[in-house]
PDB file of C-alpha atoms and ligand atoms in Angstrom:
ATOM      1  CA  MET A   1     -14.415  13.988 -13.657  1.00  0.00           C
ATOM      2  CA  SER A   2     -11.025  12.358 -14.199  1.00  0.00           C
ATOM      3  CA  THR A   3      -8.302  13.195 -11.685  1.00  0.00           C
ATOM      4  CA  GLY A   4      -5.544  12.256 -14.121  1.00  0.00           C
ATOM      5  CA  ARG A   5      -4.166   9.893 -11.487  1.00  0.00           C
ATOM      6  CA  ARG A   6      -3.835   6.284 -12.627  1.00  0.00           C
ATOM      7  CA  PRO A   7      -5.521   3.950 -10.118  1.00  0.00           C
ATOM      8  CA  LEU A   8      -3.400   1.411  -8.242  1.00  0.00           C
ATOM      9  CA  VAL A   9      -4.693  -1.831  -6.771  1.00  0.00           C
ATOM     10  CA  ALA A  10      -2.211  -3.697  -4.590  1.00  0.00           C
ATOM     11  CA  GLY A  11      -2.699  -7.004  -2.817  1.00  0.00           C
ATOM     12  CA  ASN A  12      -0.973  -7.495   0.536  1.00  0.00           C
ATOM     13  CA  TRP A  13      -0.579 -11.218   1.075  1.00  0.00           C
ATOM     14  CA  LYS A  14       0.754 -10.733   4.607  1.00  0.00           C
ATOM     15  CA  MET A  15       2.326 -14.014   5.822  1.00  0.00           C
ATOM     16  CA  HIS A  16       0.537 -16.171   3.261  1.00  0.00           C
ATOM     17  CA  LYS A  17       1.728 -18.206   0.262  1.00  0.00           C
ATOM     18  CA  THR A  18       4.937 -20.106  -0.235  1.00  0.00           C
ATOM     19  CA  ALA A  19       7.084 -19.508  -3.306  1.00  0.00           C
ATOM     20  CA  ALA A  20       5.444 -22.508  -4.981  1.00  0.00           C
ATOM     21  CA  GLU A  21       1.947 -21.254  -4.170  1.00  0.00           C
ATOM     22  CA  SER A  22       2.812 -17.772  -5.419  1.00  0.00           C
ATOM     23  CA  ARG A  23       3.764 -19.134  -8.852  1.00  0.00           C
ATOM     24  CA  GLY A  24       0.334 -20.648  -9.370  1.00  0.00           C
ATOM     25  CA  PHE A  25      -1.393 -17.536  -8.091  1.00  0.00           C
ATOM     26  CA  CYS A  26       0.608 -15.185 -10.324  1.00  0.00           C
ATOM     27  CA  THR A  27       0.058 -17.300 -13.427  1.00  0.00           C
ATOM     28  CA  ALA A  28      -3.687 -17.345 -12.763  1.00  0.00           C
ATOM     29  CA  LEU A  29      -3.795 -13.614 -11.999  1.00  0.00           C
ATOM     30  CA  ALA A  30      -1.917 -12.697 -15.167  1.00  0.00           C
ATOM     31  CA  GLU A  31      -4.599 -14.485 -17.186  1.00  0.00           C
ATOM     32  CA  LEU A  32      -7.369 -12.568 -15.430  1.00  0.00           C
ATOM     33  CA  VAL A  33      -5.869  -9.070 -15.498  1.00  0.00           C
ATOM     34  CA  HIS A  34      -5.727  -7.490 -18.920  1.00  0.00           C
ATOM     35  CA  ALA A  35      -2.448  -5.782 -19.715  1.00  0.00           C
ATOM     36  CA  THR A  36      -4.373  -2.911 -21.289  1.00  0.00           C
ATOM     37  CA  ALA A  37      -6.486  -2.185 -18.193  1.00  0.00           C
ATOM     38  CA  PRO A  38      -6.048   1.484 -17.185  1.00  0.00           C
ATOM     39  CA  VAL A  39      -4.927   0.553 -13.698  1.00  0.00           C
ATOM     40  CA  ASP A  40      -1.631  -0.313 -12.024  1.00  0.00           C
ATOM     41  CA  VAL A  41      -1.691  -3.699 -10.299  1.00  0.00           C
ATOM     42  CA  ALA A  42       0.759  -5.091  -7.748  1.00  0.00           C
ATOM     43  CA  VAL A  43       1.049  -8.095  -5.479  1.00  0.00           C
ATOM     44  CA  CYS A  44       2.945  -7.935  -2.168  1.00  0.00           C
ATOM     45  CA  PRO A  45       4.209 -11.440  -1.371  1.00  0.00           C
ATOM     46  CA  PRO A  46       6.293 -12.391   1.676  1.00  0.00           C
ATOM     47  CA  PHE A  47      10.042 -11.894   1.137  1.00  0.00           C
ATOM     48  CA  THR A  48      10.570 -15.590   0.401  1.00  0.00           C
ATOM     49  CA  ALA A  49       8.111 -15.520  -2.501  1.00  0.00           C
ATOM     50  CA  LEU A  50       9.275 -12.255  -4.105  1.00  0.00           C
ATOM     51  CA  GLN A  51      11.612 -13.811  -6.609  1.00  0.00           C
ATOM     52  CA  ALA A  52       9.200 -16.555  -7.664  1.00  0.00           C
ATOM     53  CA  SER A  53       6.397 -14.000  -8.038  1.00  0.00           C
ATOM     54  CA  ALA A  54       8.576 -11.632 -10.052  1.00  0.00           C
ATOM     55  CA  ARG A  55       9.619 -14.441 -12.370  1.00  0.00           C
ATOM     56  CA  ALA A  56       6.046 -15.657 -12.810  1.00  0.00           C
ATOM     57  CA  LEU A  57       4.899 -12.110 -13.631  1.00  0.00           C
ATOM     58  CA  ALA A  58       7.806 -11.208 -15.921  1.00  0.00           C
ATOM     59  CA  GLY A  59       6.476  -9.781 -19.176  1.00  0.00           C
ATOM     60  CA  THR A  60       3.109  -8.867 -17.635  1.00  0.00           C
ATOM     61  CA  SER A  61       1.973  -5.446 -16.416  1.00  0.00           C
ATOM     62  CA  ILE A  62       1.648  -6.692 -12.813  1.00  0.00           C
ATOM     63  CA  ALA A  63       4.252  -5.393 -10.370  1.00  0.00           C
ATOM     64  CA  VAL A  64       5.693  -7.013  -7.263  1.00  0.00           C
ATOM     65  CA  TYR A  65       6.110  -5.091  -4.006  1.00  0.00           C
ATOM     66  CA  ALA A  66       7.712  -6.226  -0.753  1.00  0.00           C
ATOM     67  CA  GLN A  67       5.824  -5.830   2.518  1.00  0.00           C
ATOM     68  CA  ASN A  68       8.586  -3.847   4.228  1.00  0.00           C
ATOM     69  CA  VAL A  69      12.093  -2.511   3.615  1.00  0.00           C
ATOM     70  CA  HIS A  70      14.903  -1.656   6.016  1.00  0.00           C
ATOM     71  CA  GLU A  71      16.413   1.820   5.942  1.00  0.00           C
ATOM     72  CA  ALA A  72      20.050   0.688   5.904  1.00  0.00           C
ATOM     73  CA  ALA A  73      21.774  -0.556   2.743  1.00  0.00           C
ATOM     74  CA  SER A  74      23.513  -3.346   4.686  1.00  0.00           C
ATOM     75  CA  GLY A  75      24.917  -4.032   8.138  1.00  0.00           C
ATOM     76  CA  ALA A  76      24.182  -5.624  11.491  1.00  0.00           C
ATOM     77  CA  HIS A  77      20.387  -5.801  11.202  1.00  0.00           C
ATOM     78  CA  THR A  78      19.533  -9.434  11.764  1.00  0.00           C
ATOM     79  CA  GLY A  79      16.307 -10.453  10.088  1.00  0.00           C
ATOM     80  CA  GLU A  80      15.994  -7.272   8.014  1.00  0.00           C
ATOM     81  CA  ILE A  81      16.154  -6.815   4.244  1.00  0.00           C
ATOM     82  CA  SER A  82      17.495  -3.790   2.344  1.00  0.00           C
ATOM     83  CA  ALA A  83      16.045  -2.058  -0.687  1.00  0.00           C
ATOM     84  CA  GLY A  84      18.922  -3.291  -2.845  1.00  0.00           C
ATOM     85  CA  MET A  85      18.215  -6.869  -1.833  1.00  0.00           C
ATOM     86  CA  LEU A  86      14.541  -6.432  -2.681  1.00  0.00           C
ATOM     87  CA  ILE A  87      15.401  -5.066  -6.105  1.00  0.00           C
ATOM     88  CA  GLU A  88      17.751  -7.993  -6.702  1.00  0.00           C
ATOM     89  CA  ALA A  89      14.840 -10.322  -5.879  1.00  0.00           C
ATOM     90  CA  GLY A  90      12.718  -8.571  -8.502  1.00  0.00           C
ATOM     91  CA  ALA A  91      10.687  -6.144  -6.375  1.00  0.00           C
ATOM     92  CA  ASP A  92       9.375  -2.965  -7.986  1.00  0.00           C
ATOM     93  CA  GLY A  93       8.110  -1.417  -4.766  1.00  0.00           C
ATOM     94  CA  ALA A  94       7.549  -1.885  -1.053  1.00  0.00           C
ATOM     95  CA  LEU A  95       4.946  -1.223   1.593  1.00  0.00           C
ATOM     96  CA  VAL A  96       6.263   0.823   4.508  1.00  0.00           C
ATOM     97  CA  GLY A  97       4.599   1.418   7.868  1.00  0.00           C
ATOM     98  CA  HIS A  98       1.771  -1.093   7.543  1.00  0.00           C
ATOM     99  CA  SER A  99      -0.168  -1.092  10.809  1.00  0.00           C
ATOM    100  CA  GLU A 100       0.922  -4.668  11.480  1.00  0.00           C
ATOM    101  CA  ARG A 101       4.550  -3.490  11.234  1.00  0.00           C
ATOM    102  CA  ARG A 102       3.855  -0.444  13.401  1.00  0.00           C
ATOM    103  CA  ALA A 103       2.230  -2.762  15.976  1.00  0.00           C
ATOM    104  CA  ALA A 104       5.470  -4.777  15.920  1.00  0.00           C
ATOM    105  CA  GLY A 105       7.431  -1.634  16.807  1.00  0.00           C
ATOM    106  CA  ASP A 106       8.119   0.366  13.632  1.00  0.00           C
ATOM    107  CA  THR A 107       8.196   4.057  14.616  1.00  0.00           C
ATOM    108  CA  ASP A 108       7.317   7.167  12.609  1.00  0.00           C
ATOM    109  CA  ALA A 109      11.049   7.960  12.380  1.00  0.00           C
ATOM    110  CA  GLN A 110      11.792   4.498  10.979  1.00  0.00           C
ATOM    111  CA  VAL A 111       8.918   4.822   8.543  1.00  0.00           C
ATOM    112  CA  ALA A 112      10.346   8.136   7.312  1.00  0.00           C
ATOM    113  CA  ALA A 113      13.814   6.601   6.914  1.00  0.00           C
ATOM    114  CA  ARG A 114      12.385   3.588   5.076  1.00  0.00           C
ATOM    115  CA  VAL A 115      10.324   5.731   2.738  1.00  0.00           C
ATOM    116  CA  ARG A 116      13.512   7.648   1.898  1.00  0.00           C
ATOM    117  CA  ALA A 117      15.646   4.524   1.479  1.00  0.00           C
ATOM    118  CA  GLY A 118      13.070   2.816  -0.719  1.00  0.00           C
ATOM    119  CA  ILE A 119      12.630   5.810  -3.012  1.00  0.00           C
ATOM    120  CA  ASP A 120      16.395   6.392  -3.211  1.00  0.00           C
ATOM    121  CA  ALA A 121      16.880   2.792  -4.327  1.00  0.00           C
ATOM    122  CA  GLY A 122      14.271   3.178  -7.073  1.00  0.00           C
ATOM    123  CA  LEU A 123      11.349   1.402  -5.441  1.00  0.00           C
ATOM    124  CA  LEU A 124       7.795   2.693  -5.473  1.00  0.00           C
ATOM    125  CA  VAL A 125       6.928   3.129  -1.794  1.00  0.00           C
ATOM    126  CA  VAL A 126       3.398   2.690  -0.450  1.00  0.00           C
ATOM    127  CA  MET A 127       3.395   4.344   2.957  1.00  0.00           C
ATOM    128  CA  CYS A 128       0.527   3.179   5.152  1.00  0.00           C
ATOM    129  CA  CYS A 129      -1.246   5.156   7.829  1.00  0.00           C
ATOM    130  CA  GLY A 130      -4.437   4.813   9.832  1.00  0.00           C
ATOM    131  CA  GLU A 131      -5.962   5.141  13.264  1.00  0.00           C
ATOM    132  CA  SER A 132      -7.236   2.590  15.784  1.00  0.00           C
ATOM    133  CA  LEU A 133     -10.879   2.302  16.782  1.00  0.00           C
ATOM    134  CA  ASP A 134     -10.139   3.860  20.192  1.00  0.00           C
ATOM    135  CA  THR A 135      -8.479   6.842  18.544  1.00  0.00           C
ATOM    136  CA  ARG A 136     -11.418   7.291  16.157  1.00  0.00           C
ATOM    137  CA  ARG A 137     -13.991   6.986  18.948  1.00  0.00           C
ATOM    138  CA  ALA A 138     -12.064   9.562  20.958  1.00  0.00           C
ATOM    139  CA  GLY A 139     -12.249  11.961  18.006  1.00  0.00           C
ATOM    140  CA  GLY A 140      -8.521  11.801  17.333  1.00  0.00           C
ATOM    141  CA  ALA A 141      -8.420  10.176  13.887  1.00  0.00           C
ATOM    142  CA  GLU A 142      -7.524  13.340  11.972  1.00  0.00           C
ATOM    143  CA  GLU A 143      -4.741  14.297  14.371  1.00  0.00           C
ATOM    144  CA  TRP A 144      -3.345  10.740  14.325  1.00  0.00           C
ATOM    145  CA  VAL A 145      -3.283  10.404  10.562  1.00  0.00           C
ATOM    146  CA  THR A 146      -1.941  13.943  10.175  1.00  0.00           C
ATOM    147  CA  ARG A 147       1.005  13.088  12.427  1.00  0.00           C
ATOM    148  CA  GLN A 148       1.733   9.810  10.620  1.00  0.00           C
ATOM    149  CA  VAL A 149       1.674  11.449   7.198  1.00  0.00           C
ATOM    150  CA  ARG A 150       3.661  14.513   8.261  1.00  0.00           C
ATOM    151  CA  GLU A 151       6.362  12.473   9.994  1.00  0.00           C
ATOM    152  CA  GLY A 152       6.397   9.676   7.418  1.00  0.00           C
ATOM    153  CA  LEU A 153       6.968  12.220   4.633  1.00  0.00           C
ATOM    154  CA  SER A 154       9.470  14.297   6.591  1.00  0.00           C
ATOM    155  CA  ARG A 155      12.317  13.172   4.304  1.00  0.00           C
ATOM    156  CA  VAL A 156      10.371  13.300   1.037  1.00  0.00           C
ATOM    157  CA  THR A 157      10.806  16.055  -1.565  1.00  0.00           C
ATOM    158  CA  ALA A 158       8.525  17.231  -4.355  1.00  0.00           C
ATOM    159  CA  ALA A 159      10.546  15.244  -6.910  1.00  0.00           C
ATOM    160  CA  ASP A 160       9.545  11.983  -5.168  1.00  0.00           C
ATOM    161  CA  VAL A 161       5.826  12.213  -5.939  1.00  0.00           C
ATOM    162  CA  ASP A 162       5.812   9.583  -8.695  1.00  0.00           C
ATOM    163  CA  ARG A 163       7.615   7.063  -6.455  1.00  0.00           C
ATOM    164  CA  LEU A 164       5.272   7.603  -3.518  1.00  0.00           C
ATOM    165  CA  VAL A 165       1.771   6.349  -2.747  1.00  0.00           C
ATOM    166  CA  ILE A 166      -0.027   6.704   0.578  1.00  0.00           C
ATOM    167  CA  ALA A 167      -2.510   4.076   1.753  1.00  0.00           C
ATOM    168  CA  TYR A 168      -5.055   5.137   4.355  1.00  0.00           C
ATOM    169  CA  GLU A 169      -5.876   1.964   6.262  1.00  0.00           C
ATOM    170  CA  PRO A 170      -7.926   2.402   9.436  1.00  0.00           C
ATOM    171  CA  ILE A 171      -6.779  -0.337  11.808  1.00  0.00           C
ATOM    172  CA  TRP A 172     -10.375  -1.092  12.779  1.00  0.00           C
ATOM    173  CA  ALA A 173     -11.119  -2.070   9.185  1.00  0.00           C
ATOM    174  CA  ILE A 174      -8.068  -4.273   8.540  1.00  0.00           C
ATOM    175  CA  GLY A 175      -8.968  -7.935   8.501  1.00  0.00           C
ATOM    176  CA  THR A 176     -12.190  -7.264  10.404  1.00  0.00           C
ATOM    177  CA  GLY A 177     -14.732  -7.327   7.596  1.00  0.00           C
ATOM    178  CA  GLU A 178     -15.793  -3.862   8.785  1.00  0.00           C
ATOM    179  CA  THR A 179     -15.109  -1.481   5.902  1.00  0.00           C
ATOM    180  CA  ALA A 180     -15.039   2.287   6.175  1.00  0.00           C
ATOM    181  CA  THR A 181     -18.021   3.850   4.470  1.00  0.00           C
ATOM    182  CA  PRO A 182     -17.238   5.681   1.240  1.00  0.00           C
ATOM    183  CA  ASP A 183     -17.792   8.956   3.135  1.00  0.00           C
ATOM    184  CA  GLN A 184     -15.300   7.943   5.844  1.00  0.00           C
ATOM    185  CA  ALA A 185     -12.760   6.786   3.258  1.00  0.00           C
ATOM    186  CA  GLN A 186     -13.174   9.974   1.226  1.00  0.00           C
ATOM    187  CA  GLU A 187     -12.863  12.223   4.274  1.00  0.00           C
ATOM    188  CA  ALA A 188      -9.689  10.507   5.499  1.00  0.00           C
ATOM    189  CA  CYS A 189      -8.051  10.275   2.064  1.00  0.00           C
ATOM    190  CA  ALA A 190      -8.754  13.979   1.505  1.00  0.00           C
ATOM    191  CA  ILE A 191      -7.022  14.733   4.827  1.00  0.00           C
ATOM    192  CA  VAL A 192      -4.046  12.570   3.810  1.00  0.00           C
ATOM    193  CA  ARG A 193      -3.771  14.431   0.500  1.00  0.00           C
ATOM    194  CA  ALA A 194      -4.040  17.826   2.159  1.00  0.00           C
ATOM    195  CA  VAL A 195      -1.346  17.013   4.734  1.00  0.00           C
ATOM    196  CA  ALA A 196       0.928  15.497   2.081  1.00  0.00           C
ATOM    197  CA  ALA A 197       0.648  18.750   0.125  1.00  0.00           C
ATOM    198  CA  ASP A 198       3.377  20.160   2.380  1.00  0.00           C
ATOM    199  CA  ALA A 199       5.795  17.693   0.734  1.00  0.00           C
ATOM    200  CA  VAL A 200       4.502  16.835  -2.735  1.00  0.00           C
ATOM    201  CA  ASP A 201       2.031  18.029  -5.380  1.00  0.00           C
ATOM    202  CA  PRO A 202      -1.303  16.757  -4.009  1.00  0.00           C
ATOM    203  CA  ALA A 203      -2.848  16.612  -7.473  1.00  0.00           C
ATOM    204  CA  ARG A 204      -0.263  14.007  -8.527  1.00  0.00           C
ATOM    205  CA  LEU A 205      -0.113  11.970  -5.320  1.00  0.00           C
ATOM    206  CA  ARG A 206      -2.017   8.676  -5.324  1.00  0.00           C
ATOM    207  CA  VAL A 207      -3.903   7.900  -2.114  1.00  0.00           C
ATOM    208  CA  LEU A 208      -5.359   4.421  -1.618  1.00  0.00           C
ATOM    209  CA  TYR A 209      -7.963   3.092   0.779  1.00  0.00           C
ATOM    210  CA  GLY A 210      -7.361  -0.218   2.549  1.00  0.00           C
ATOM    211  CA  GLY A 211      -9.382  -2.158   5.084  1.00  0.00           C
ATOM    212  CA  SER A 212     -11.621  -5.100   4.195  1.00  0.00           C
ATOM    213  CA  VAL A 213     -11.880  -4.095   0.531  1.00  0.00           C
ATOM    214  CA  ASN A 214     -13.606  -6.840  -1.453  1.00  0.00           C
ATOM    215  CA  PRO A 215     -15.208  -7.236  -4.889  1.00  0.00           C
ATOM    216  CA  GLY A 216     -18.553  -6.096  -3.447  1.00  0.00           C
ATOM    217  CA  ASN A 217     -17.432  -2.776  -1.966  1.00  0.00           C
ATOM    218  CA  ALA A 218     -14.403  -1.870  -4.098  1.00  0.00           C
ATOM    219  CA  ALA A 219     -16.218   0.123  -6.785  1.00  0.00           C
ATOM    220  CA  GLU A 220     -18.013   2.514  -4.441  1.00  0.00           C
ATOM    221  CA  LEU A 221     -14.876   3.081  -2.351  1.00  0.00           C
ATOM    222  CA  MET A 222     -12.698   3.750  -5.378  1.00  0.00           C
ATOM    223  CA  ALA A 223     -15.325   6.042  -6.885  1.00  0.00           C
ATOM    224  CA  CYS A 224     -14.565   8.598  -4.145  1.00  0.00           C
ATOM    225  CA  PRO A 225     -12.704  11.566  -5.628  1.00  0.00           C
ATOM    226  CA  ASP A 226      -9.715  11.302  -3.297  1.00  0.00           C
ATOM    227  CA  VAL A 227      -9.455   7.490  -3.389  1.00  0.00           C
ATOM    228  CA  ASP A 228      -7.090   6.456  -6.179  1.00  0.00           C
ATOM    229  CA  GLY A 229      -7.249   2.715  -5.644  1.00  0.00           C
ATOM    230  CA  ALA A 230      -7.096   0.039  -3.008  1.00  0.00           C
ATOM    231  CA  LEU A 231      -4.707  -1.920  -0.817  1.00  0.00           C
ATOM    232  CA  ALA A 232      -6.449  -5.235  -0.249  1.00  0.00           C
ATOM    233  CA  GLY A 233      -5.406  -7.958   2.169  1.00  0.00           C
ATOM    234  CA  GLY A 234      -7.658 -10.983   2.585  1.00  0.00           C
ATOM    235  CA  ALA A 235      -9.486 -10.457  -0.701  1.00  0.00           C
ATOM    236  CA  SER A 236      -6.187 -10.402  -2.603  1.00  0.00           C
ATOM    237  CA  LEU A 237      -5.341 -14.001  -1.736  1.00  0.00           C
ATOM    238  CA  ASP A 238      -7.654 -15.450  -4.355  1.00  0.00           C
ATOM    239  CA  PRO A 239      -6.914 -14.552  -8.009  1.00  0.00           C
ATOM    240  CA  GLU A 240     -10.585 -14.191  -9.018  1.00  0.00           C
ATOM    241  CA  SER A 241     -11.445 -11.986  -6.070  1.00  0.00           C
ATOM    242  CA  PHE A 242      -8.345  -9.812  -6.539  1.00  0.00           C
ATOM    243  CA  ALA A 243      -8.972  -9.526 -10.282  1.00  0.00           C
ATOM    244  CA  ALA A 244     -12.542  -8.428  -9.532  1.00  0.00           C
ATOM    245  CA  ILE A 245     -11.185  -5.563  -7.390  1.00  0.00           C
ATOM    246  CA  VAL A 246      -8.848  -4.623 -10.238  1.00  0.00           C
ATOM    247  CA  ALA A 247     -11.818  -4.656 -12.623  1.00  0.00           C
ATOM    248  CA  ALA A 248     -13.731  -2.373 -10.243  1.00  0.00           C
ATOM    249  CA  ALA A 249     -10.846   0.119 -10.401  1.00  0.00           C
ATOM    250  CA  ALA A 250     -10.704  -0.010 -14.176  1.00  0.00           C
TER     251      ALA A 250
HETATM  252  C1  PEP B   1      -4.066  -5.026   4.597  1.00  0.00           C
HETATM  253  O1  PEP B   1      -3.481  -6.029   4.984  1.00  0.00           O
HETATM  254  O2  PEP B   1      -3.426  -4.024   4.282  1.00  0.00           O
HETATM  255  C2  PEP B   1      -5.528  -5.046   4.550  1.00  0.00           C
HETATM  256  C3  PEP B   1      -6.157  -3.953   4.193  1.00  0.00           C
HETATM  257  O3  PEP B   1      -6.138  -6.222   4.893  1.00  0.00           O
HETATM  258  P1  PEP B   1      -7.700  -6.591   4.661  1.00  0.00           P
HETATM  259  O4  PEP B   1      -8.060  -6.202   3.269  1.00  0.00           O
HETATM  260  O5  PEP B   1      -7.765  -8.059   4.910  1.00  0.00           O
HETATM  261  O6  PEP B   1      -8.483  -5.791   5.662  1.00  0.00           O
END
């Protein structure tokens, strides 16, 4: 049964690829991903490769998202980048609250402010959430993810639903090769959707799964009713492998 929600497959390059490398990747990807595929596709290059990626993908259906965005428009925030600057560089969206950012100190309050700032500037924001292995083993995964979603969406209104995506990414599955089972992914994404219902229409909200998604497991994960696509890291660094995940979503 169709959910009516268009799948999204995004590739988080983390701290990989120079601007020059991103050009080659984007040109190759654009040849592999068909513009008519019924799926939204985005790459998330490092800040320094945003502009080159956006230029290489101009005229294609593939979007470019940043990996983070600061909540302030400008000011004394050394090393940070605002939503307006990202848009100037060609970004269409931004990840917010990736677990690697949260591990570096990003708080729930900052995530909420960044979600708001990104949406206000016109970016599509992919807010990430997910529990650690210790939290899951202690039976606290639902409570953890519920808190992250509730607090991360604390400044979101119903009108924001089309500019918001949530990615459930259990930390124990990120970069480990250990993927959540489809049942685990479905259960967690359903919780995310239910919690988000306090802020936005849950039937319209896209919820992604991320954590060691690859061409071999993507189809069964994305076939889950509450999984509307994937946020892929390692497997998004190679155009063929990323295009295969896109094909699995289509
Ligand atoms: C990520 O970086 O968001 C991610 C899910 O990484 P990987 O696919 O490598 O686990």
